[in-house]
Amino acid sequence: MSEPNTTRRGFVQGFAFGAIAAGSAAQADDAPKDAKPPEKPQLSQVDARMALIVDRFGKHKELDDKALDAIRAEVATIVRRGEQLRKISLENGDGPFPVFHPYRSSTD
Amino acid sequence: MSAAELAYASLPTLGARIRTGEVTSVELTKFFLGRLEQLGSKYNCVCTITRDLALDQARAADADLKAGRDRGPLHGIPYGAKDLLATKGIPTSWGAAPYKNRIIDQDATVVRKLREAGAVLVGKLSMVEIAGGMGYHQANASLTGPGLNPWDNERWSGGSSSGSGSAVAAGLVPFAIGSETIGSINSPSSQCGLTGLRTTYGRVSRAGAMALSWTLDKIGPMAHSAHDCGLILQAIAGADPADPSAFDRPFVWSGSRLPERKLKLAILRDGVKDAQPEVRDQFARALKVFEGFATIEETTVPSWPSGVVASTVLHAEMASAFEEMMESGAVFGLTAPEDKIGGFASTTILATEYLRAQRIRARICREYDAWLSQFDAVLTAGRSGTAEKITKGLGKPFGSKSLLLEGNVCGTPAVTLPMGFDNEHLPTSLQIDGRAYAEGSLLAIAAAYQNATGWHLEHPKEDKSS
């Protein structure tokens, strides 16, 4: 018998997988045609990004609840920064300075 | 020349003594090796002392001079390299315990260039682990312990080029090579009373240097004077096929010659209003000196989103550069608890967020250059306060306006230099920022200030008991 999902790591994993499952259910063929579309799961950007972290790095025992709390705070900062960046309007022609250079070895 | 005078002699003085035969490179090298061995641990500033290599290089330097081959101003002079520069056959730790004994079997381009210029590598110097990329917020964030300040051994030397700062300030090496992504040459130069040069992005090849952020990392000299920095930069600047960002734009240090006309310098409105009172006072005194050869205009910095751009670019590139370290769990071997977990959040920065930051950055670069082009240089306090006690966190009790973020986001150069002392005889600092490729004129302005003040000639008192 598995332990209940009471840890933050387990909650985040469950939330992410639950979100995917809800999406699948909405597409099922046997859903009643006149049924109200299911409410979109309220998965915040922070939750979604935390799920990615747990999925990729959750194998490390050092990422315990306390560590995940600290990481979550940083993820929230990153999400806020993304929002700040998107508030700055850019034109299509506003490109980054190029950093890629085609390469050809000088030996041939 | 006394041992203390030798320990703090300028590069031209050391070079002249080697050329006249008053001292050989081997003797000078043994002198600095002895100081590193005796005092390095006192400041936690050394990762590896390269005794055998140094003596080989010193013997070669002496033989070259005997044979009439003079490699220039650095010939036969010892130096230390921040331990993020690869050195063939010698460990390169990046300041990080997981890489303590790791050998990268090649020389970084800057190490090779210094060897070709006749300089002698005597030690790999401590640094904040991973150059601070994991977000440290305490002095004890290095495999060698907190960098300790020669002006007061209970205070931090600054970071991330901590060992470079302490070693030069304590006279353990005549000069060192540091690196800056955002502030890592400025901070230890400020706190240790040194002259440090953040070079224009691409001025010095980063091949063989640890990558923290490919588009923000710069390598530069830390030394006792602007003149010394000019001589070092001359030896390490230039294009490099191994680093596509390194550009071929000649840098020749012609000394402290200022233009005939009066210079136009800027200061930031209310720039030091919230700084430590002594920093404010020393800054006002410094302006009096500059008024001797420049007009000074008070101005306001336009409001650019430099902070959010710098954070996004730095963290996204760091997360990519150290993805394997997090994947493997090696990151948990770092020293500071916050560094063990500080990188994971950044793996979730979206590609569109990173690119948006880079697009905004391009716009800032154009606008910043247009703003800077009104002046020959901009003067700010190098730091709002003097060195913190290592027992305290690294939060800033004071504030000042600076161009640290704009300068690093835009890859422009800046010189940090000593500006006098606070009431506890800790160094305060001045920063001179300018347009891309302006290292020569910024160093000339710094040298003119140093000729007029002599703050750079003050050194920490050596504790004879150690």
Short mmCIF file of N, CA and C in Angstrom, two decimals, chain A residues 45 48-50 52-53 56-57 59-63 66-68 70-76 78-97 99 101 103, chain B residues 134 215 241 244-245 305 307-309 311-312 315 323 325-330 332 338 340-350 352-363 365-366:
data_model
loop_
_atom_site.label_atom_id
_atom_site.label_comp_id
_atom_site.label_asym_id
_atom_site.label_seq_id
_atom_site.Cartn_x
_atom_site.Cartn_y
_atom_site.Cartn_z
N GLN A 45 0.84 28.97 -13.32
CA GLN A 45 2.16 28.82 -13.95
C GLN A 45 3.17 28.28 -12.96
N ALA A 48 2.59 24.57 -12.55
CA ALA A 48 3.02 23.84 -13.74
C ALA A 48 4.54 23.72 -13.80
N ARG A 49 5.21 24.81 -13.48
CA ARG A 49 6.68 24.78 -13.54
C ARG A 49 7.24 23.92 -12.41
N MET A 50 6.58 23.96 -11.26
CA MET A 50 7.03 23.09 -10.16
C MET A 50 6.88 21.62 -10.55
N LEU A 52 7.19 20.40 -13.47
CA LEU A 52 8.34 20.07 -14.34
C LEU A 52 9.59 19.76 -13.51
N ILE A 53 9.80 20.58 -12.50
CA ILE A 53 10.99 20.39 -11.66
C ILE A 53 10.92 19.04 -10.94
N ARG A 56 11.47 16.16 -13.35
CA ARG A 56 12.86 15.98 -13.81
C ARG A 56 13.82 15.66 -12.68
N PHE A 57 13.65 16.37 -11.58
CA PHE A 57 14.69 16.31 -10.55
C PHE A 57 14.21 15.69 -9.24
N LYS A 59 13.92 12.88 -8.38
CA LYS A 59 14.68 11.68 -7.99
C LYS A 59 15.71 12.00 -6.90
N HIS A 60 16.05 13.26 -6.75
CA HIS A 60 17.07 13.61 -5.74
C HIS A 60 16.41 13.75 -4.38
N LYS A 61 16.84 12.93 -3.44
CA LYS A 61 16.22 12.96 -2.10
C LYS A 61 16.44 14.30 -1.42
N GLU A 62 17.47 15.03 -1.85
CA GLU A 62 17.74 16.33 -1.22
C GLU A 62 16.62 17.34 -1.49
N LEU A 63 15.84 17.09 -2.52
CA LEU A 63 14.74 18.02 -2.81
C LEU A 63 13.53 17.65 -1.96
N LYS A 66 11.14 21.18 2.32
CA LYS A 66 11.71 22.50 2.62
C LYS A 66 12.41 23.07 1.38
N ALA A 67 13.15 22.20 0.69
CA ALA A 67 13.84 22.64 -0.52
C ALA A 67 12.83 23.06 -1.59
N LEU A 68 11.78 22.25 -1.73
CA LEU A 68 10.77 22.58 -2.76
C LEU A 68 10.05 23.89 -2.45
N ALA A 70 11.45 26.46 -1.03
CA ALA A 70 12.39 27.52 -1.43
C ALA A 70 12.42 27.65 -2.96
N ILE A 71 12.41 26.52 -3.65
CA ILE A 71 12.43 26.55 -5.12
C ILE A 71 11.14 27.18 -5.64
N ARG A 72 10.04 26.85 -4.99
CA ARG A 72 8.74 27.40 -5.41
C ARG A 72 8.76 28.94 -5.34
N ALA A 73 9.38 29.46 -4.29
CA ALA A 73 9.46 30.93 -4.17
C ALA A 73 10.26 31.51 -5.34
N GLU A 74 11.32 30.80 -5.73
CA GLU A 74 12.11 31.29 -6.87
C GLU A 74 11.33 31.16 -8.17
N VAL A 75 10.59 30.08 -8.30
CA VAL A 75 9.78 29.92 -9.51
C VAL A 75 8.75 31.06 -9.60
N ALA A 76 8.18 31.41 -8.47
CA ALA A 76 7.21 32.51 -8.47
C ALA A 76 7.88 33.80 -8.95
N ILE A 78 10.41 33.95 -11.02
CA ILE A 78 10.64 33.79 -12.46
C ILE A 78 9.34 34.06 -13.24
N VAL A 79 8.24 33.59 -12.71
CA VAL A 79 6.95 33.83 -13.38
C VAL A 79 6.66 35.33 -13.40
N ARG A 80 6.93 35.99 -12.28
CA ARG A 80 6.70 37.46 -12.24
C ARG A 80 7.61 38.17 -13.25
N ARG A 81 8.86 37.71 -13.34
CA ARG A 81 9.77 38.32 -14.32
C ARG A 81 9.25 38.14 -15.75
N GLY A 82 8.73 36.95 -16.02
CA GLY A 82 8.18 36.69 -17.35
C GLY A 82 7.04 37.65 -17.65
N GLU A 83 6.19 37.89 -16.64
CA GLU A 83 5.08 38.82 -16.84
C GLU A 83 5.59 40.23 -17.10
N GLN A 84 6.63 40.61 -16.35
CA GLN A 84 7.22 41.94 -16.56
C GLN A 84 7.76 42.07 -17.99
N LEU A 85 8.44 41.02 -18.44
CA LEU A 85 9.02 41.07 -19.79
C LEU A 85 7.93 41.19 -20.85
N ARG A 86 6.83 40.47 -20.64
CA ARG A 86 5.77 40.49 -21.65
C ARG A 86 5.01 41.82 -21.68
N LYS A 87 5.14 42.60 -20.60
CA LYS A 87 4.49 43.92 -20.59
C LYS A 87 5.24 44.92 -21.46
N ILE A 88 6.48 44.63 -21.78
CA ILE A 88 7.27 45.55 -22.60
C ILE A 88 6.97 45.26 -24.06
N SER A 89 6.45 46.27 -24.76
CA SER A 89 6.02 45.96 -26.13
C SER A 89 7.21 45.94 -27.08
N LEU A 90 7.19 44.98 -27.96
CA LEU A 90 8.26 44.83 -28.95
C LEU A 90 7.65 44.74 -30.34
N GLU A 91 8.41 45.21 -31.32
CA GLU A 91 7.99 45.05 -32.71
C GLU A 91 8.58 43.74 -33.24
N ASN A 92 8.01 43.28 -34.33
CA ASN A 92 8.53 42.05 -34.95
C ASN A 92 10.01 42.18 -35.29
N GLY A 93 10.39 43.38 -35.68
CA GLY A 93 11.79 43.60 -36.08
C GLY A 93 12.76 43.74 -34.92
N ASP A 94 12.24 43.78 -33.69
CA ASP A 94 13.14 43.86 -32.52
C ASP A 94 13.75 42.50 -32.26
N GLY A 95 14.86 42.24 -32.91
CA GLY A 95 15.52 40.94 -32.72
C GLY A 95 16.60 41.01 -31.68
N PRO A 96 17.02 39.85 -31.19
CA PRO A 96 18.18 39.84 -30.29
C PRO A 96 19.44 40.07 -31.12
N PHE A 97 20.52 40.49 -30.48
CA PHE A 97 21.78 40.55 -31.21
C PHE A 97 22.15 39.12 -31.60
N VAL A 99 23.87 35.71 -32.10
CA VAL A 99 24.95 35.06 -31.36
C VAL A 99 25.45 33.83 -32.12
N HIS A 101 27.13 31.99 -35.31
CA HIS A 101 27.99 32.19 -36.48
C HIS A 101 28.16 30.85 -37.19
N TYR A 103 29.99 27.97 -38.89
CA TYR A 103 31.36 27.56 -38.57
C TYR A 103 31.93 26.71 -39.69
N MET B 134 24.66 30.18 -8.64
CA MET B 134 23.54 29.48 -7.99
C MET B 134 22.83 30.36 -6.97
N THR B 215 26.56 35.06 -22.72
CA THR B 215 26.43 36.41 -23.27
C THR B 215 26.69 37.50 -22.23
N PRO B 241 40.10 32.20 -32.30
CA PRO B 241 39.21 31.28 -33.02
C PRO B 241 38.41 30.38 -32.08
N PRO B 244 34.19 32.62 -30.46
CA PRO B 244 33.66 33.49 -31.52
C PRO B 244 33.26 34.88 -31.03
N SER B 245 33.05 35.03 -29.74
CA SER B 245 32.65 36.37 -29.24
C SER B 245 33.86 37.29 -29.08
N PRO B 305 14.62 48.43 -18.23
CA PRO B 305 14.32 47.21 -17.45
C PRO B 305 15.55 46.29 -17.36
N GLY B 307 17.27 45.16 -14.83
CA GLY B 307 17.28 44.12 -13.80
C GLY B 307 16.59 42.85 -14.26
N VAL B 308 15.41 42.99 -14.81
CA VAL B 308 14.65 41.81 -15.21
C VAL B 308 15.32 41.13 -16.42
N VAL B 309 15.91 41.94 -17.28
CA VAL B 309 16.62 41.36 -18.44
C VAL B 309 17.86 40.61 -17.95
N SER B 311 18.52 39.33 -15.02
CA SER B 311 18.16 38.12 -14.27
C SER B 311 17.73 36.99 -15.19
N THR B 312 16.89 37.33 -16.15
CA THR B 312 16.36 36.28 -17.04
C THR B 312 17.48 35.67 -17.88
N HIS B 315 20.02 33.69 -15.54
CA HIS B 315 19.50 32.43 -14.98
C HIS B 315 19.21 31.39 -16.05
N GLU B 323 23.05 22.30 -16.33
CA GLU B 323 21.95 21.33 -16.35
C GLU B 323 22.44 19.94 -15.90
N MET B 325 24.92 19.23 -14.01
CA MET B 325 25.28 19.25 -12.59
C MET B 325 24.02 19.04 -11.73
N MET B 326 22.91 19.62 -12.17
CA MET B 326 21.66 19.44 -11.43
C MET B 326 21.08 18.06 -11.69
N GLU B 327 21.17 17.62 -12.93
CA GLU B 327 20.64 16.30 -13.30
C GLU B 327 21.33 15.19 -12.51
N SER B 328 22.65 15.30 -12.42
CA SER B 328 23.42 14.24 -11.76
C SER B 328 23.35 14.33 -10.24
N GLY B 329 22.99 15.47 -9.73
CA GLY B 329 22.96 15.66 -8.28
C GLY B 329 24.29 16.18 -7.73
N ALA B 330 25.27 16.39 -8.62
CA ALA B 330 26.56 16.92 -8.15
C ALA B 330 26.38 18.27 -7.46
N PHE B 332 24.48 19.09 -5.24
CA PHE B 332 24.28 18.99 -3.78
C PHE B 332 25.60 18.92 -3.02
N GLU B 338 22.03 27.39 0.06
CA GLU B 338 21.18 27.98 -0.98
C GLU B 338 21.68 27.66 -2.39
N LYS B 340 22.91 24.79 -3.30
CA LYS B 340 22.56 23.40 -3.64
C LYS B 340 21.23 23.34 -4.39
N ILE B 341 20.34 24.28 -4.10
CA ILE B 341 19.00 24.23 -4.70
C ILE B 341 18.70 25.45 -5.57
N GLY B 342 19.69 26.37 -5.66
CA GLY B 342 19.43 27.66 -6.30
C GLY B 342 19.24 27.61 -7.80
N GLY B 343 19.62 26.52 -8.46
CA GLY B 343 19.55 26.49 -9.92
C GLY B 343 18.29 25.88 -10.48
N PHE B 344 17.59 25.10 -9.67
CA PHE B 344 16.48 24.30 -10.23
C PHE B 344 15.36 25.15 -10.82
N ALA B 345 14.99 26.21 -10.12
CA ALA B 345 13.88 27.04 -10.60
C ALA B 345 14.17 27.58 -12.01
N SER B 346 15.45 27.88 -12.25
CA SER B 346 15.80 28.51 -13.54
C SER B 346 15.65 27.55 -14.72
N THR B 347 15.55 26.24 -14.44
CA THR B 347 15.35 25.31 -15.56
C THR B 347 13.97 25.47 -16.18
N THR B 348 13.10 26.25 -15.53
CA THR B 348 11.74 26.41 -16.06
C THR B 348 11.54 27.72 -16.82
N ILE B 349 12.61 28.48 -16.99
CA ILE B 349 12.46 29.71 -17.79
C ILE B 349 12.14 29.30 -19.22
N LEU B 350 11.11 29.90 -19.77
CA LEU B 350 10.67 29.52 -21.11
C LEU B 350 11.61 30.09 -22.17
N THR B 352 10.75 31.47 -24.84
CA THR B 352 10.22 32.76 -25.28
C THR B 352 10.57 33.87 -24.28
N GLU B 353 10.65 33.51 -23.00
CA GLU B 353 11.04 34.51 -22.00
C GLU B 353 12.51 34.90 -22.19
N TYR B 354 13.33 33.89 -22.39
CA TYR B 354 14.76 34.17 -22.61
C TYR B 354 14.95 35.05 -23.85
N LEU B 355 14.29 34.67 -24.93
CA LEU B 355 14.47 35.44 -26.17
C LEU B 355 13.89 36.84 -26.06
N ARG B 356 12.78 36.94 -25.35
CA ARG B 356 12.21 38.28 -25.16
C ARG B 356 13.19 39.17 -24.39
N ALA B 357 13.81 38.57 -23.36
CA ALA B 357 14.81 39.33 -22.60
C ALA B 357 15.96 39.75 -23.52
N GLN B 358 16.38 38.86 -24.39
CA GLN B 358 17.48 39.21 -25.30
C GLN B 358 17.06 40.28 -26.31
N ARG B 359 15.81 40.24 -26.73
CA ARG B 359 15.33 41.27 -27.68
C ARG B 359 15.26 42.64 -26.99
N ILE B 360 14.77 42.63 -25.75
CA ILE B 360 14.71 43.90 -25.00
C ILE B 360 16.13 44.39 -24.74
N ARG B 361 17.02 43.43 -24.46
CA ARG B 361 18.43 43.78 -24.20
C ARG B 361 19.04 44.54 -25.39
N ALA B 362 18.74 44.08 -26.60
CA ALA B 362 19.30 44.74 -27.79
C ALA B 362 18.84 46.20 -27.84
N ARG B 363 17.59 46.40 -27.47
CA ARG B 363 17.06 47.77 -27.49
C ARG B 363 17.75 48.61 -26.40
N CYS B 365 20.70 48.18 -25.22
CA CYS B 365 22.08 48.45 -25.64
C CYS B 365 22.16 49.69 -26.52
N ARG B 366 21.23 49.79 -27.46
CA ARG B 366 21.24 50.95 -28.37
C ARG B 366 20.97 52.24 -27.60
#
